Coordinates of C-alpha atoms in Angstrom, one line a residue:
M812 CA 113.6 120.8 156.2
T813 CA 115.2 124.1 155.1
S814 CA 114.4 125.7 151.6
A815 CA 117.9 125.0 150.6
D816 CA 117.3 121.3 151.6
T817 CA 114.2 121.0 149.7
K818 CA 115.7 122.6 146.6
R819 CA 118.9 119.8 146.9
H820 CA 116.1 117.2 147.3
V821 CA 114.1 118.0 144.2
E822 CA 117.5 118.4 142.2
T823 CA 118.7 115.0 142.9
R824 CA 115.4 113.3 142.2
P825 CA 115.4 111.0 139.2
Q826 CA 114.3 112.9 136.3
P827 CA 111.6 111.4 134.0
R828 CA 113.0 109.6 131.2
P829 CA 113.3 111.7 127.8
G830 CA 109.8 111.4 125.8
S831 CA 107.9 110.2 129.0
S832 CA 105.3 113.0 128.3
S833 CA 102.1 112.3 126.1
R834 CA 103.0 115.3 123.8
T835 CA 106.8 114.1 123.2
T836 CA 105.8 110.6 122.7
W837 CA 103.3 111.6 120.0
R838 CA 105.8 113.7 118.3
Y839 CA 108.2 111.1 117.9
A840 CA 105.3 108.7 116.6
V841 CA 104.5 111.4 113.8
A842 CA 108.4 111.6 113.1
G843 CA 108.3 107.5 112.8
L844 CA 105.1 107.8 110.7
S845 CA 106.7 110.6 108.3
A846 CA 109.7 108.1 107.8
S847 CA 107.7 105.1 107.2
L848 CA 105.6 107.0 104.6
V849 CA 108.7 108.1 102.8
G850 CA 111.0 105.4 103.0
L851 CA 108.4 102.5 102.7
G852 CA 104.8 104.3 101.6
L853 CA 106.0 106.1 99.0
A854 CA 109.4 104.9 97.9
R855 CA 107.9 101.2 97.4
F856 CA 104.1 101.6 96.7
S857 CA 104.0 104.6 94.4
Y858 CA 106.1 102.7 91.9
T859 CA 103.2 100.4 91.0
P860 CA 100.7 103.0 89.3
L861 CA 103.5 104.8 87.7
I862 CA 104.3 101.4 85.8
P863 CA 101.8 101.8 82.8
A864 CA 103.0 105.5 82.4
L865 CA 106.6 104.3 82.2
I866 CA 105.8 101.9 79.7
A867 CA 103.1 104.2 77.8
A868 CA 106.1 106.8 77.6
K869 CA 108.6 104.4 76.4
W870 CA 111.0 105.2 79.2
F871 CA 111.5 101.3 79.6
S872 CA 110.2 97.9 78.1
A873 CA 107.2 95.9 79.9
S874 CA 109.9 93.5 81.0
D875 CA 112.4 96.1 82.3
V876 CA 110.0 97.5 84.5
V877 CA 109.7 94.1 86.2
Y878 CA 113.4 94.3 86.9
L879 CA 113.2 97.8 88.1
G880 CA 110.5 96.5 90.7
A881 CA 112.9 93.8 91.8
A882 CA 115.3 96.0 92.3
N883 CA 113.5 97.8 94.8
L884 CA 112.9 94.6 96.9
A885 CA 116.8 93.8 96.8
G886 CA 117.4 97.1 98.2
Y887 CA 114.8 96.5 101.0
L888 CA 116.7 93.4 102.0
A889 CA 120.0 95.1 101.8
G890 CA 118.8 98.0 104.0
A891 CA 117.4 95.4 106.5
L892 CA 120.9 93.9 106.6
A893 CA 122.8 97.0 106.7
A894 CA 120.5 99.0 109.3
R895 CA 122.2 97.9 112.4
A896 CA 125.9 98.5 111.2
L897 CA 125.0 101.8 110.0
A898 CA 123.5 103.1 113.1
T899 CA 126.2 101.8 114.9
R900 CA 128.5 103.9 112.7
I901 CA 126.9 107.3 112.7
G902 CA 123.9 106.8 114.9
A903 CA 120.2 105.6 114.4
V904 CA 118.7 109.1 114.3
R905 CA 121.4 110.5 111.7
A906 CA 120.8 107.5 109.7
L907 CA 117.0 107.8 109.6
R908 CA 117.4 111.6 108.7
A909 CA 120.0 110.5 105.9
M910 CA 117.5 107.7 104.5
M911 CA 114.6 109.9 104.2
L912 CA 117.0 112.5 102.6
L913 CA 118.0 109.8 100.2
A914 CA 114.6 108.8 99.2
T915 CA 113.8 112.3 98.5
V916 CA 116.6 112.5 96.3
S917 CA 115.9 109.2 94.5
F918 CA 112.3 110.6 93.5
F919 CA 114.0 113.6 91.7
A920 CA 116.7 111.2 90.2
S921 CA 113.9 109.1 89.0
S922 CA 112.6 112.0 86.8
A923 CA 115.2 111.7 84.3
P924 CA 115.3 108.1 82.4
L925 CA 119.0 108.5 81.8
S926 CA 119.7 104.7 81.5
F927 CA 118.2 101.7 82.6
S928 CA 121.1 101.4 85.0
W929 CA 120.7 104.8 86.4
F930 CA 117.3 104.1 87.3
F931 CA 118.0 100.4 88.5
A932 CA 120.3 102.1 91.1
W933 CA 117.9 104.6 92.1
R934 CA 115.1 102.0 92.5
F935 CA 117.7 99.7 94.7
L936 CA 118.6 102.8 96.9
A937 CA 114.7 103.7 97.3
G938 CA 114.4 100.1 98.4
L939 CA 117.6 100.6 100.7
T940 CA 116.0 103.4 102.3
G941 CA 112.9 101.2 103.3
G942 CA 114.8 98.5 104.9
I943 CA 116.8 100.8 107.1
I944 CA 113.8 102.7 108.3
M945 CA 111.8 99.5 108.8
V946 CA 114.7 98.5 111.0
L947 CA 115.4 101.8 113.1
A948 CA 112.4 103.9 113.1
A949 CA 110.3 102.2 115.8
S950 CA 113.6 100.8 117.7
V951 CA 114.4 104.6 118.3
I952 CA 110.9 105.8 119.5
L953 CA 109.6 102.9 121.5
P954 CA 112.3 102.7 124.4
H955 CA 110.9 106.2 124.8
T956 CA 107.3 105.1 125.1
S957 CA 105.5 103.7 128.2
A958 CA 104.8 99.9 128.1
A959 CA 101.3 100.9 128.1
R960 CA 101.1 103.0 124.9
R961 CA 103.9 100.9 122.8
G962 CA 101.2 99.2 120.8
I963 CA 99.2 102.3 119.5
V964 CA 102.4 104.3 119.2
G965 CA 104.0 101.4 116.9
G966 CA 100.6 101.5 115.0
V967 CA 100.9 105.0 114.5
I968 CA 104.7 104.8 113.1
F969 CA 103.7 102.1 110.3
A970 CA 100.5 103.7 109.7
G971 CA 102.6 105.7 107.1
V972 CA 102.7 102.3 104.9
G973 CA 99.0 102.3 104.8
L974 CA 99.1 106.1 103.7
G975 CA 101.7 105.3 101.0
V976 CA 99.3 102.6 99.6
A977 CA 96.2 104.8 99.5
A978 CA 98.4 107.6 98.1
S979 CA 99.3 105.2 95.0
G980 CA 95.9 104.8 94.3
T981 CA 94.9 108.5 94.7
L982 CA 97.6 110.9 94.6
V983 CA 99.7 109.3 91.7
P984 CA 96.9 109.3 89.3
L985 CA 96.3 112.9 89.9
L986 CA 100.0 113.5 89.4
L987 CA 100.0 111.9 86.0
Q988 CA 97.7 114.1 84.8
Q989 CA 100.5 116.6 84.8
G990 CA 103.1 114.3 83.2
L991 CA 105.3 111.5 84.3
Q992 CA 108.3 113.6 85.0
Q993 CA 106.0 115.8 87.1
S994 CA 104.9 113.1 88.9
W995 CA 108.2 112.0 90.1
Y996 CA 108.9 115.9 91.0
G997 CA 105.6 115.8 92.9
L998 CA 106.6 112.8 95.0
G999 CA 109.9 114.3 95.8
V1000 CA 108.4 117.5 97.0
L1001 CA 106.1 115.9 99.3
S1002 CA 108.9 113.4 100.5
A1003 CA 110.9 116.5 101.2
L1004 CA 108.3 118.4 103.2
L1005 CA 107.9 115.2 105.1
T1006 CA 111.4 115.1 106.1
L1007 CA 111.8 118.8 106.9
A1008 CA 108.7 118.4 109.1
S1009 CA 110.3 115.5 111.0
W1010 CA 113.8 116.3 111.2
W1011 CA 113.6 117.9 114.7
N1012 CA 111.1 115.8 116.2
W1013 CA 113.2 112.6 116.5
P1014 CA 114.6 111.4 120.2
A1015 CA 117.7 113.0 121.4
E1016 CA 120.5 110.6 120.2
T1017 CA 121.5 108.3 123.0
R1018 CA 124.6 106.3 123.5
A1019 CA 123.0 103.2 122.8
D1020 CA 121.9 104.3 119.6
A1021 CA 125.5 105.4 118.5
A1022 CA 127.3 102.5 120.1
P1023 CA 128.0 98.9 119.1
S1024 CA 126.2 96.2 121.5
H1025 CA 128.5 93.5 123.1
Q1026 CA 125.8 91.5 124.7
A1027 CA 125.4 88.0 123.4
K1028 CA 123.1 87.6 120.3
P1029 CA 119.5 87.3 121.3
H1030 CA 118.3 85.3 118.3
H1031 CA 120.8 82.4 119.4
A1032 CA 119.8 82.8 123.4
L1033 CA 116.2 83.0 123.1
P1034 CA 114.2 80.2 121.4
A1035 CA 111.1 82.2 121.5
A1036 CA 112.7 84.7 119.3
R1037 CA 113.7 82.3 116.8
A1038 CA 110.1 81.0 116.3
L1039 CA 108.8 84.4 116.1
L1040 CA 111.5 85.2 113.4
V1041 CA 109.9 82.4 111.2
Q1042 CA 106.4 83.1 111.9
Y1043 CA 107.2 86.7 110.8
G1044 CA 108.7 85.3 107.6
L1045 CA 105.6 83.0 106.8
N1046 CA 103.5 86.3 107.5
A1047 CA 105.2 87.9 104.6
V1048 CA 104.5 84.9 102.3
A1049 CA 100.8 84.9 103.1
L1050 CA 100.4 88.6 102.5
V1051 CA 101.9 88.2 98.9
P1052 CA 98.9 87.0 96.8
H1053 CA 96.8 90.3 97.7
M1054 CA 100.0 92.6 97.4
V1055 CA 100.9 91.4 94.0
F1056 CA 98.0 89.6 92.4
I1057 CA 94.5 90.9 94.0
V1058 CA 94.1 93.8 91.2
D1059 CA 95.1 91.3 88.3
F1060 CA 92.7 88.8 90.0
V1061 CA 89.5 90.9 89.9
A1062 CA 90.6 92.5 86.4
R1063 CA 91.5 89.4 84.4
G1064 CA 90.8 86.4 86.4
L1065 CA 87.2 87.5 87.2
G1066 CA 86.7 89.5 84.0
Q1067 CA 85.9 92.7 86.1
G1068 CA 88.2 95.2 84.2
I1069 CA 91.0 97.1 85.6
A1070 CA 88.8 100.0 87.1
A1071 CA 87.1 97.4 89.3
G1072 CA 90.8 95.9 90.1
S1073 CA 91.8 99.4 91.2
R1074 CA 88.9 99.8 93.5
Y1075 CA 90.0 96.9 95.4
W1076 CA 93.5 98.2 95.5
V1077 CA 92.2 101.4 97.1
L1078 CA 90.3 99.2 99.7
Y1079 CA 93.5 97.5 100.5
G1080 CA 95.1 100.7 101.0
L1081 CA 92.4 102.1 103.4
G1082 CA 92.6 98.8 105.4
A1083 CA 96.3 99.3 105.5
I1084 CA 95.9 102.7 107.1
V1085 CA 93.8 101.7 109.9
G1086 CA 95.1 98.3 110.5
P1087 CA 98.4 99.0 112.3
L1088 CA 96.0 101.3 114.7
V1089 CA 93.8 98.4 115.3
T1090 CA 96.2 96.1 116.1
G1091 CA 98.4 98.1 118.2
H1092 CA 95.5 99.1 120.5
L1093 CA 94.5 95.3 120.7
G1094 CA 98.1 94.4 121.7
D1095 CA 98.0 96.8 124.3
R1096 CA 94.6 96.0 125.9
S1097 CA 95.1 92.1 125.4
G1098 CA 99.1 91.5 125.6
F1099 CA 101.1 90.6 122.2
G1100 CA 101.3 87.3 122.5
P1101 CA 97.5 86.3 122.5
A1102 CA 96.9 89.4 120.1
L1103 CA 99.4 87.8 117.7
R1104 CA 97.7 84.6 118.0
A1105 CA 94.1 86.2 117.1
A1106 CA 95.9 88.2 114.4
Y1107 CA 97.2 84.9 112.6
L1108 CA 93.9 83.3 112.6
I1109 CA 91.7 86.1 111.5
E1110 CA 94.4 86.7 108.4
A1111 CA 94.5 82.9 107.6
A1112 CA 90.5 83.5 107.1
A1113 CA 90.8 86.7 105.1
V1114 CA 93.6 85.5 102.8
L1115 CA 91.7 82.1 102.1
L1116 CA 88.3 83.8 101.8
P1117 CA 88.5 84.4 97.7
T1118 CA 88.9 80.5 97.7
V1119 CA 85.6 80.0 99.2
S1120 CA 83.6 83.0 97.7
T1121 CA 84.2 85.6 95.1
A1122 CA 81.1 87.7 95.7
P1123 CA 82.0 91.3 96.1
V1124 CA 81.3 91.3 99.7
S1125 CA 83.8 88.5 100.2
L1126 CA 86.5 90.2 98.0
I1127 CA 86.0 93.9 100.0
V1128 CA 86.4 91.9 103.3
S1129 CA 89.3 90.0 102.1
S1130 CA 90.9 93.2 100.7
V1131 CA 90.5 95.6 103.6
V1132 CA 91.3 92.6 106.2
V1133 CA 94.7 91.5 104.4
G1134 CA 95.5 95.3 103.8
G1135 CA 95.1 96.3 107.3
F1136 CA 97.4 93.2 108.4
T1137 CA 100.3 94.3 105.7
P1138 CA 101.6 96.7 108.3
G1139 CA 99.2 95.8 111.3
I1140 CA 101.7 92.8 111.8
V1141 CA 104.4 95.2 112.4
P1142 CA 103.3 96.6 115.9
L1143 CA 102.4 93.0 117.3
V1144 CA 105.6 91.5 116.4
L1145 CA 107.6 94.5 117.5
G1146 CA 105.3 94.4 120.7
R1147 CA 106.4 91.0 121.3
I1148 CA 109.8 91.4 120.9
H1149 CA 109.5 93.9 123.6
E1150 CA 107.8 91.3 125.8
L1151 CA 110.4 88.8 125.2
V1152 CA 113.3 91.1 125.9
P1153 CA 112.0 93.8 128.0
H1154 CA 115.0 95.4 129.4
S1155 CA 117.6 95.7 126.5
S1156 CA 116.9 98.3 123.7
Q1157 CA 120.1 96.9 121.9
Q1158 CA 118.8 93.0 122.0
Q1159 CA 115.5 94.6 120.9
R1160 CA 116.9 96.1 117.9
A1161 CA 118.9 93.3 117.1
I1162 CA 115.9 91.1 117.1
W1163 CA 114.0 93.3 115.2
S1164 CA 116.5 93.5 112.5
H1165 CA 116.8 89.8 112.1
A1166 CA 112.9 90.0 111.9
T1167 CA 113.0 92.4 108.9
T1168 CA 115.4 90.5 107.1
S1169 CA 113.6 87.3 107.6
F1170 CA 110.3 89.2 106.3
A1171 CA 112.3 90.5 103.1
L1172 CA 113.6 86.9 102.3
F1173 CA 110.4 85.3 102.8
Q1174 CA 108.6 88.1 100.9
A1175 CA 110.9 88.0 98.0
A1176 CA 111.1 84.2 97.6
A1177 CA 107.3 84.1 97.7
A1178 CA 106.6 86.9 95.0
Y1179 CA 109.0 85.2 92.7
G1180 CA 107.8 81.7 93.9
F1181 CA 104.1 82.4 93.2
S1182 CA 104.7 84.1 89.7
W1183 CA 106.4 80.8 88.9
I1184 CA 103.6 78.7 90.1
Y1185 CA 100.8 81.0 88.4
A1186 CA 102.5 80.6 85.0
Q1187 CA 103.0 76.5 85.9
T1188 CA 99.3 76.4 86.7
G1189 CA 98.1 78.3 83.8
G1190 CA 96.8 81.5 86.0
D1191 CA 95.3 79.8 88.8
Y1192 CA 95.1 82.4 91.1
L1193 CA 93.2 80.5 93.9
V1194 CA 96.0 78.1 94.3
L1195 CA 98.1 81.4 95.3
F1196 CA 95.7 82.3 97.9
G1197 CA 95.5 78.8 99.3
L1198 CA 99.1 78.9 99.7
G1199 CA 99.1 82.1 101.3
G1200 CA 96.6 81.1 103.9
G1201 CA 98.4 78.0 104.5
A1202 CA 101.5 79.8 105.3
V1203 CA 99.9 82.1 108.1
V1204 CA 98.1 78.9 109.2
L1205 CA 101.7 77.4 109.6
A1206 CA 102.7 80.5 111.6
L1207 CA 100.1 80.1 114.2
A1208 CA 100.7 76.2 114.5
I1209 CA 104.5 77.0 115.6
D1210 CA 103.2 79.7 117.7
L1211 CA 100.6 77.3 119.4
G1212 CA 103.3 74.4 119.4
F1213 CA 105.9 76.2 120.7
A1214 CA 103.9 77.7 123.6
L1215 CA 102.7 74.2 124.4
T1216 CA 106.2 72.8 124.7
T1217 CA 107.4 75.7 126.7
R1218 CA 104.5 75.4 129.1
K1219 CA 105.2 71.4 129.6
A1220 CA 108.9 72.1 130.1

């Protein structure tokens, strides 16, 4: 073979897919982590520790701040529903950059309490950014990731949620020492820095990201995917008792005070940082189907643990483990979707969009439903933990039942 032939042979060999190198893969993963930290971690969870300050500064009444919190949940649901259409219109990567910018603007806009409507609109938009980022971030990055690394890369992406929870218990109180308005400025600056740092680290826009899919809708064609959507929604129900009530349960239900309740929230946040890394690694090692079943079983035990024992060690284990599964369930469900639909990124994105919508609907319904049950039972927290544990047990039963039915068929 002549040198010219050799050169021509090298030039015509298939080139590796963009993002196939380890360094590039992790660069993409860090961009995804930044997006989830801004749109999910900060835009959602930083509001919780700001609530007492909003009331104390007389920006809003105690009843108003509840509605403002609900605005974020409504925006998250709207974002989950709108994500695919937005990606089709402007491209997924452009949509992610735009949402990080919008989340940044929302922090600065929230520093001026011009009216309830003004603040409500920006809390809604902050939630919208989270819903869109949740649908698009992983679906943009994972097609550029080898199958063997999909779980751990997904875990890195959604570790940003846990970092946001941890920041809500540590960074926000420090910012509040400078003042309420300055706290919003600080969150805005942090969000802007993360947006800038990730701007050029996303994968190159592909045709699949920008063009609509004309394939059959996978959630109609794939019964396993439909079952997974229900399981993911039930998992959202299971997370609500800890996510909404654990601090109040310790502080008032057990009479240990707000400081003690806040410590369990920090533990919840630490679990949320580590959780997706652990579950993602487990999915890579054992397969996402078996890992998901193991996760349901462990999560059920952790959610139900306060109904059995309220000793400090029990509450610590329960808070850390449930905190870990709050974002940790995400890489498992994503990996399972890729197992069910291994060859179509468009179908993967479609199923994941519906899964995010299912999670948002079940979570919002559970948050309001559990609040009503709490009021009707005279503040019985243990009923809520029991219902949450029952929800994830039902998710496990559906998964096992579907697997047995499929095997017999």
